[in-house]
Coordinates of C-alpha atoms in Angstrom, one line a residue:
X5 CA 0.0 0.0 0.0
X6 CA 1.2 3.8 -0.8
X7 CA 0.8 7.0 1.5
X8 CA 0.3 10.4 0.7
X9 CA 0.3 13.9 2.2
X10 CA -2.8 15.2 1.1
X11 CA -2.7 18.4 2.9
X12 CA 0.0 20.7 4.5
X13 CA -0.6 23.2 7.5
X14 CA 1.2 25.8 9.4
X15 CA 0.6 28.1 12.2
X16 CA 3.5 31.3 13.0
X17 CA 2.2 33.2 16.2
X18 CA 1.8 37.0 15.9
X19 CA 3.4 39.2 13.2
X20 CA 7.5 38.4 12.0
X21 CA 9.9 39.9 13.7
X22 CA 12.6 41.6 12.6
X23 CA 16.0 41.3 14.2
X24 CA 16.1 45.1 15.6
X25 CA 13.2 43.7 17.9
X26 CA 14.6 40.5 19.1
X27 CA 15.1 42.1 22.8
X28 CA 11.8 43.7 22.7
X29 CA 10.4 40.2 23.1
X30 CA 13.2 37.9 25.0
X31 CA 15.1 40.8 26.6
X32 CA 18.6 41.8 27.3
X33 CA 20.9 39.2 29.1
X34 CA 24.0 40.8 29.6
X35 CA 25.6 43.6 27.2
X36 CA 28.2 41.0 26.3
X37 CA 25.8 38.7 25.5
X38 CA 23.7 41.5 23.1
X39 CA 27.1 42.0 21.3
X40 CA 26.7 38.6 20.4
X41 CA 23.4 38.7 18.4
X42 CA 25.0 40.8 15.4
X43 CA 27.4 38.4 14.8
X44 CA 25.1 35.2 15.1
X45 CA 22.4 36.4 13.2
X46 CA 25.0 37.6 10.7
X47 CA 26.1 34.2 10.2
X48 CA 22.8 32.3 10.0
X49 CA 21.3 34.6 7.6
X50 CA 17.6 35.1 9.5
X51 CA 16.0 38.6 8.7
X52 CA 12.3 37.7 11.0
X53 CA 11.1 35.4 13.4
X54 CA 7.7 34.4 15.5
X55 CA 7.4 34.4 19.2
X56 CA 4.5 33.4 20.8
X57 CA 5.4 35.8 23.8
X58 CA 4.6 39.5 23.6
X59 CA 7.0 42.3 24.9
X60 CA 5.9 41.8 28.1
X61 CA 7.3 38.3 27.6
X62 CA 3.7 36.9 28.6
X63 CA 2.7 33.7 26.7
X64 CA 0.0 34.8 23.8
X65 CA -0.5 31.1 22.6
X66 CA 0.5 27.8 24.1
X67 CA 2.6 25.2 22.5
X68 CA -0.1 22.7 22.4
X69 CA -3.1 25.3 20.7
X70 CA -0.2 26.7 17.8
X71 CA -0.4 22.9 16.8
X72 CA -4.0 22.5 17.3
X73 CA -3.9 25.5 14.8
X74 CA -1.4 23.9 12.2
X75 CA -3.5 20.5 12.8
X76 CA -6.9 22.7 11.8
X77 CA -5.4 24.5 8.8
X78 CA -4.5 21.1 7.3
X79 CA -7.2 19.4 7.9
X80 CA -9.6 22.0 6.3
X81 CA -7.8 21.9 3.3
X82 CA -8.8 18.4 2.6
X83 CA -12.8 18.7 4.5
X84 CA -11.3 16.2 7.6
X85 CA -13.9 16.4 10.2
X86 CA -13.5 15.9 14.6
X87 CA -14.0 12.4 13.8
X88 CA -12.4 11.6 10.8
X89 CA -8.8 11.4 12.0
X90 CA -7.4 8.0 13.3
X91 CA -4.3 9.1 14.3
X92 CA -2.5 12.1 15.8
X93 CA 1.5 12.1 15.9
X94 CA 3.1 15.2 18.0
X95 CA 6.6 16.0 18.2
X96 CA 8.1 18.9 20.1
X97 CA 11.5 19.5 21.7
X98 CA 10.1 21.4 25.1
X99 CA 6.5 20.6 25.4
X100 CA 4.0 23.0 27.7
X101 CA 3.8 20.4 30.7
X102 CA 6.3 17.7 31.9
X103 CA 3.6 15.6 31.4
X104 CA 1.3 14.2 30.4
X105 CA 2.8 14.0 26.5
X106 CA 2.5 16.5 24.5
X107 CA 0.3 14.4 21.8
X108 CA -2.5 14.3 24.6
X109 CA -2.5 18.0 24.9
X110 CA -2.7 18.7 21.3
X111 CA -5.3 16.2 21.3
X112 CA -7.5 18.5 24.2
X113 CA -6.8 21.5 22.5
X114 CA -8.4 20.0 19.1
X115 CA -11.7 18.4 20.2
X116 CA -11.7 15.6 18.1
X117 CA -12.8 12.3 18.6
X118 CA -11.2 9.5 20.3
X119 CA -8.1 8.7 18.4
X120 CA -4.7 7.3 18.6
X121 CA -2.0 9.4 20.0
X122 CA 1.7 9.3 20.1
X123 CA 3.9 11.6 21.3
X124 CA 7.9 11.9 19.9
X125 CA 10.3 13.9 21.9
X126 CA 13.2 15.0 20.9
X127 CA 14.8 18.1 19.1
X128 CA 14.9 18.5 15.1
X129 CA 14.5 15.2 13.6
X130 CA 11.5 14.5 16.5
X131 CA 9.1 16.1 13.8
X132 CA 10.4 13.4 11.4
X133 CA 9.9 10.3 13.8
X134 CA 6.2 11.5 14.1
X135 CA 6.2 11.7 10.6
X136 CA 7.5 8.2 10.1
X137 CA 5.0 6.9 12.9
X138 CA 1.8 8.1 10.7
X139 CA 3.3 7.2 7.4
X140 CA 4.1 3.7 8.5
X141 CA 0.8 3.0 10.0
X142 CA -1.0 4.6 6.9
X143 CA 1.1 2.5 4.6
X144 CA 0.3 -1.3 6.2
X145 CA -3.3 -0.3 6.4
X146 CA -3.5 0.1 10.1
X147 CA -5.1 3.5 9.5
X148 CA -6.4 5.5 6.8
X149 CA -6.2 9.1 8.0
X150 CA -3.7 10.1 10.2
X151 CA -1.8 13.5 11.0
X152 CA 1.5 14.7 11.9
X153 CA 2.1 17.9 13.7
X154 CA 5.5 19.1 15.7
X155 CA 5.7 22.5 17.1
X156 CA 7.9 24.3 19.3
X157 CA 8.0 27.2 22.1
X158 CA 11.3 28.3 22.1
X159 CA 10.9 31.9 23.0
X160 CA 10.0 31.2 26.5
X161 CA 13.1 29.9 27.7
X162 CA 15.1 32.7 26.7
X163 CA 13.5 35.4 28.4
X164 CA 15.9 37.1 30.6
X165 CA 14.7 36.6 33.6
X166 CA 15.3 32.7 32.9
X167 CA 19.4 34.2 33.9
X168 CA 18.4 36.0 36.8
X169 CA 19.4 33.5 39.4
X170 CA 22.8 32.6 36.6
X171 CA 23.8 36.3 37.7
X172 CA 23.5 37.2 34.3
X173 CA 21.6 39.7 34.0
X174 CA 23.2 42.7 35.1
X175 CA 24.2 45.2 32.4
X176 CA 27.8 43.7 32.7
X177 CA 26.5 40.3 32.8
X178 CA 26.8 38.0 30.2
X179 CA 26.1 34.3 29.5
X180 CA 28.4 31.5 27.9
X181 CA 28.4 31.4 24.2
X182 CA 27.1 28.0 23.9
X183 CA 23.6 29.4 26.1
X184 CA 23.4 33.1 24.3
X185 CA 24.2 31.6 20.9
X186 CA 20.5 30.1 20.9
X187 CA 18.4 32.8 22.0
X188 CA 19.1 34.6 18.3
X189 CA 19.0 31.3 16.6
X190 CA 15.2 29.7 17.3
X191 CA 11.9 30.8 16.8
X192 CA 8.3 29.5 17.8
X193 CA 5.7 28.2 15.1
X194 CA 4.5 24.5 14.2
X195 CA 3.7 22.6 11.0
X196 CA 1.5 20.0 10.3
X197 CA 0.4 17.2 7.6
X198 CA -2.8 15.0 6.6
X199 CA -1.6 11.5 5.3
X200 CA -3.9 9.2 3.9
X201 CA -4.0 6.3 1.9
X202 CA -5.2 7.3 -1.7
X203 CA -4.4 11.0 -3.2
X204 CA -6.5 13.9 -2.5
X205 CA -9.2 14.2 -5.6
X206 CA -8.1 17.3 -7.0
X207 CA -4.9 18.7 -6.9
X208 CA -1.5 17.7 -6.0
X209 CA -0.8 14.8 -2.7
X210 CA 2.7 13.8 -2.1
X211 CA 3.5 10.0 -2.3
X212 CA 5.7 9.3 0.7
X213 CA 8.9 7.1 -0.8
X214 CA 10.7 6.2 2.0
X215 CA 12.2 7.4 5.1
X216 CA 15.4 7.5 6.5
X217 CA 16.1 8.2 10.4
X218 CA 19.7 7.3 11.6
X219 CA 20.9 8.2 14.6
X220 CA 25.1 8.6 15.2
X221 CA 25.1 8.9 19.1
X222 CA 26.9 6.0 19.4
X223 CA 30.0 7.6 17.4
X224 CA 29.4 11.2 18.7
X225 CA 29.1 13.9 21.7
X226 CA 26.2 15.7 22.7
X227 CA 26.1 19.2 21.0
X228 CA 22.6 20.9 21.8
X229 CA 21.3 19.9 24.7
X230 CA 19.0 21.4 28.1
X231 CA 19.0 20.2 31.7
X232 CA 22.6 20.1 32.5
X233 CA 24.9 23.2 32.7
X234 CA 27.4 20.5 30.4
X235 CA 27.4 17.6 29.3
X236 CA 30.2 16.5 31.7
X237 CA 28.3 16.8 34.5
X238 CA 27.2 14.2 37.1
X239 CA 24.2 15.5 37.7
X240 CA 20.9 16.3 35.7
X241 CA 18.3 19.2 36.6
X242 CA 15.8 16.8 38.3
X243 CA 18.8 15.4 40.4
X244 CA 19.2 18.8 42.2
X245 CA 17.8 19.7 45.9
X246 CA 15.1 22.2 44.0
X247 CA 14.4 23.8 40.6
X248 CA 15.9 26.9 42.5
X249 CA 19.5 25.3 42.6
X250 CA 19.1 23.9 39.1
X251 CA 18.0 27.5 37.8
X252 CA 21.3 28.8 39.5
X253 CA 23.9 26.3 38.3
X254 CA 22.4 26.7 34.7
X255 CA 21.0 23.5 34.3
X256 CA 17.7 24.8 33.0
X257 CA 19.1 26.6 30.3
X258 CA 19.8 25.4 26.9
X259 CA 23.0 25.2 25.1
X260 CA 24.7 24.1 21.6
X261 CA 28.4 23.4 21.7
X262 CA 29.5 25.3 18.9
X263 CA 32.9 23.4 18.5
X264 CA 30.8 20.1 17.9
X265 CA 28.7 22.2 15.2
X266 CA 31.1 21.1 12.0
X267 CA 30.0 17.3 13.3
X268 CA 26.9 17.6 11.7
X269 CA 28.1 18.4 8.1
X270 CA 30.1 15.3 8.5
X271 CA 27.4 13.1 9.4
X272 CA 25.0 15.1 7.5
X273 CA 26.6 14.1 4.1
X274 CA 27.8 10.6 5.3
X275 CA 24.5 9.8 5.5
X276 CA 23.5 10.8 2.2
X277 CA 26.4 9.6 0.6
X278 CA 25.1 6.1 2.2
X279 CA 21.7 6.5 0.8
X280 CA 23.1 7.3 -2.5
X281 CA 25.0 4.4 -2.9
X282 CA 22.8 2.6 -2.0
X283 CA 20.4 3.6 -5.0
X284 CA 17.5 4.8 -3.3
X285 CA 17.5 8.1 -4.9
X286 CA 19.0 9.8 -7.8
X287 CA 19.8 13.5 -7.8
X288 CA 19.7 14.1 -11.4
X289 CA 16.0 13.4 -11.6
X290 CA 15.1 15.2 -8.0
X291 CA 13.2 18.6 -8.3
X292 CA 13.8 19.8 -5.2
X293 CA 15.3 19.3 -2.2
X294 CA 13.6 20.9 0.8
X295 CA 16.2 20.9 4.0
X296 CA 16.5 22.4 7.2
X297 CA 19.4 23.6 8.2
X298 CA 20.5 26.2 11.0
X299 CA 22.2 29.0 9.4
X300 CA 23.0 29.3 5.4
X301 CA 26.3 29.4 6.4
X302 CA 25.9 25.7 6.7
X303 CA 24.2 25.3 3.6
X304 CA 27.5 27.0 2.1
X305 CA 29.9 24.1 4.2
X306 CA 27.3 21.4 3.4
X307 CA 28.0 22.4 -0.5
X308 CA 31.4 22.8 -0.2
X309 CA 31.6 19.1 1.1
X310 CA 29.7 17.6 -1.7
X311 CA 32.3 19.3 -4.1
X312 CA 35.2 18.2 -1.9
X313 CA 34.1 14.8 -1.7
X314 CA 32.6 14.7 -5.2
X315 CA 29.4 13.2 -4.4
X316 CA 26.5 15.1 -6.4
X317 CA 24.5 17.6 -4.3
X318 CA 22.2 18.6 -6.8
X319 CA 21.9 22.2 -8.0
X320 CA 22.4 24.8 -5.0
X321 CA 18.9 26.0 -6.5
X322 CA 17.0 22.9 -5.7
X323 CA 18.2 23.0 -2.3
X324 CA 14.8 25.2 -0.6
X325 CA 14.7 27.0 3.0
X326 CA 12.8 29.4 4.3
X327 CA 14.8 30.2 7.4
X328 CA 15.6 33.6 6.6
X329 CA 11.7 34.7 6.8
X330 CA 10.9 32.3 9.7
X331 CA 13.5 31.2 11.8
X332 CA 14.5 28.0 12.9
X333 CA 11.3 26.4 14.4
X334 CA 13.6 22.9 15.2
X335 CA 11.2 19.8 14.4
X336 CA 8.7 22.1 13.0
X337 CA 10.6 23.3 10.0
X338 CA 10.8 20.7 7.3
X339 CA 6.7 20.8 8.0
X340 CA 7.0 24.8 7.5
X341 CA 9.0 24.1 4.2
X342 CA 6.4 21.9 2.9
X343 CA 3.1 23.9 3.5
X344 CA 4.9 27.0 2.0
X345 CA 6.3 25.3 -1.3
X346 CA 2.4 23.8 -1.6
X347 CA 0.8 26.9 -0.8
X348 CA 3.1 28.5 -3.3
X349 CA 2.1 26.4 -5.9
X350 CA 6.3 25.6 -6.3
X351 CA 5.3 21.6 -6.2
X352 CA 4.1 20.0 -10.0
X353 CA 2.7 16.9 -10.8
X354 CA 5.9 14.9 -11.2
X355 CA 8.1 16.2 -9.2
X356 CA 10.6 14.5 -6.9
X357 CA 11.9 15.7 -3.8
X358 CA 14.7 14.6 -1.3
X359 CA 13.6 16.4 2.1
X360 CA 16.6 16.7 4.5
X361 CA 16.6 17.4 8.6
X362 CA 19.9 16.9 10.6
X363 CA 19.9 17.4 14.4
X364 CA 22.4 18.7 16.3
X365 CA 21.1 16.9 19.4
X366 CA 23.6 14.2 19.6
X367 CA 23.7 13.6 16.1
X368 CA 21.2 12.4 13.4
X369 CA 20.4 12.9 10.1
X370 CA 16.8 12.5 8.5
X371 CA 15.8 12.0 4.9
X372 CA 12.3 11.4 3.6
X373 CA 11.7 11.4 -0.4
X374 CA 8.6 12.1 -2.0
X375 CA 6.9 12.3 -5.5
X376 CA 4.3 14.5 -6.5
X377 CA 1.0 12.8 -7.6
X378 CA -2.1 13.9 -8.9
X379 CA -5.2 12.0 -8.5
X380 CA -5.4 11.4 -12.0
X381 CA -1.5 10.4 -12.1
X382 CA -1.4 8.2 -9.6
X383 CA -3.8 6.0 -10.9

């Protein structure tokens, strides 16, 4: 049996902001830190974000409700009713409670009928394993109508006064690159898809291929990670006498190790060096290739690896972001992508397309390939 997204959906709280205003919202930690954000943002190319905070860093939208709201958009393009939807996948990196999962809260937020959940947790490539979850269950015929959200709520762990008790704060304050690195780099916003088990009956579906998730955590360090001032340490932040303690020693902020960064090019085109050897796709006959990536900075490295290597990269035009106008919404990007090349009408009947989502987490690398279908095509 075959699976296709039918429908694509997105939800980006409030208006974009540009990067003049990126203290308006999360505030000043430090002025060392704010001489940081020039450079960052410099280097990963974003011009405007969401935040689903307001300036007076009060929540506007939860994390659950923005993907109730990408769930709704894609579900109305393709007339799915409260009970018509077998499945719900939910990924997210930091979810709204510890628990219960973050699937069941989406699941509140949206109404519908009883239905089987599942929550992924994780950071990038968590929107992917979702992903994977509802295509695999479409495609052996345990369901016929399932949908795949991940979202994320960044925004509200880098208000300022999350430093407060790091001593951070003060005007000559600042925090450690690896912390104040992030707080220019992500953004809030969620993405969702409709995957069924025939095409939609006008217009164009996408037939799922085949999905690759491999994880190299065996081979490498952690690199972005939360809960532990570093990755060295003994203790995690629920191993502390109180969340007071924890907040103090920095364990409940979150950090990339920038040195580890240049890992994830590495593994990034190891993997799809493996993939192409193995034959499952062929980059002369893809159309696009929709990827998230951090910064296009590391689009320009990830090219420059291809060539050094010699292993065909397609075209640089086929590679498609749109980071610089959203930000990097972690698992929720590649879903972003998607609904914006569809609503964009950038998707023909025919077309092939190797999607791409490495995470930095402790290293994996995600590939999903799909071909565009019409109803009368695919039959």
């Amino acid at each position: 049996m075959s699976a296709y997204i039918t429908a694509t959906g997105s939800f980006l709280p409030g208006d974009p902001v540009p990067n003049d205003e990126i203290e308006d919202y999360i505030g000043k930690a430090g002025r060392s830190t704010s001489d940081l954000k020039d450079i960052t943002l410099a280097n990963c190319g974003i011009k405007t974000r969401h935040y689903a905070i307001d300036k007076k860093q009060q929540t506007v939208i939860s994390n659950a409700a923005m993907a109730a709201n990408a769930v709704r958009s894609a579900a109305e393009h393709v007339g799915l009713g409260p009970d018509d939807v077998e499945l719900l996948c939910a990924a997210t990196t930091m979810p709204d409670l510890l628990a219960p999962g973050h699937a069941s809260m989406v699941h509140g937020e949206l109404g519908y009928g009883p239905l089987e959940i599942a929550t992924l947790h994780g950071i990038c490539s968590s929107g992917i394993m979702a992903l994977k979850n509802a295509y695999l269950q479409v495609a052996m015929g345990e369901k016929r109508t399932a949908v795949s959200v991940a979202s994320e709520f960044a925004s509200r762990f880098f208000k300022n006064s999350r430093y407060e008790e790091m001593g951070v704060v003060a005007e000559e304050g600042t925090l450690p690159l690896e912390a104040a690195f992030l707080r220019y780099m992500l953004s809030d916003g969620a993405g969702a898809v409709v995957i069924q088990d025939e095409p939609k009956a006008s217009g164009i579906s996408l037939r799922i291929d085949w999905i690759s998730l491999t994880s190299y955590a065996n081979t490498e360090k952690t690199c972005m990670y939360g809960g532990t001032p570093d990755t060295g340490a003994t203790k995690s932040w629920g191993d502390y006498p109180n969340a007071s303690e924890a907040a103090a020693d920095g364990a409940l902020v979150l950090r990339q190790d920038l040195a580890l960064l240049p890992h994830l090019v590495k593994v990034g085109v190891d993997e799809y060096d493996r993939l192409l050897r193995l034959g499952k796709f062929d980059p002369s006959t893809l159309t696009w290739i929709p990827a998230h990536y951090s910064s296009e900075r590391m689009k320009d490295t990830v090219m420059k690896e291809f060539s050094r290597r010699g292993v065909d990269g397609g075209r640089p035009d086929m590679w498609y972001s749109n980071l610089t106008s959203v930000g990097n919404i972690g698992s929720a990007s590649i879903y972003v992508i998607l609904d914006e090349m569809m609503e964009q009408g950038l998707i023909k009947d025919g077309d092939t397309m190797l999607c791409m989502v490495p995470e930095s987490g402790r290293f994996a690398v995600s590939f999903m390939h799909v071909t565009a279908v019409s109803s009368e095509t695919s039959r």
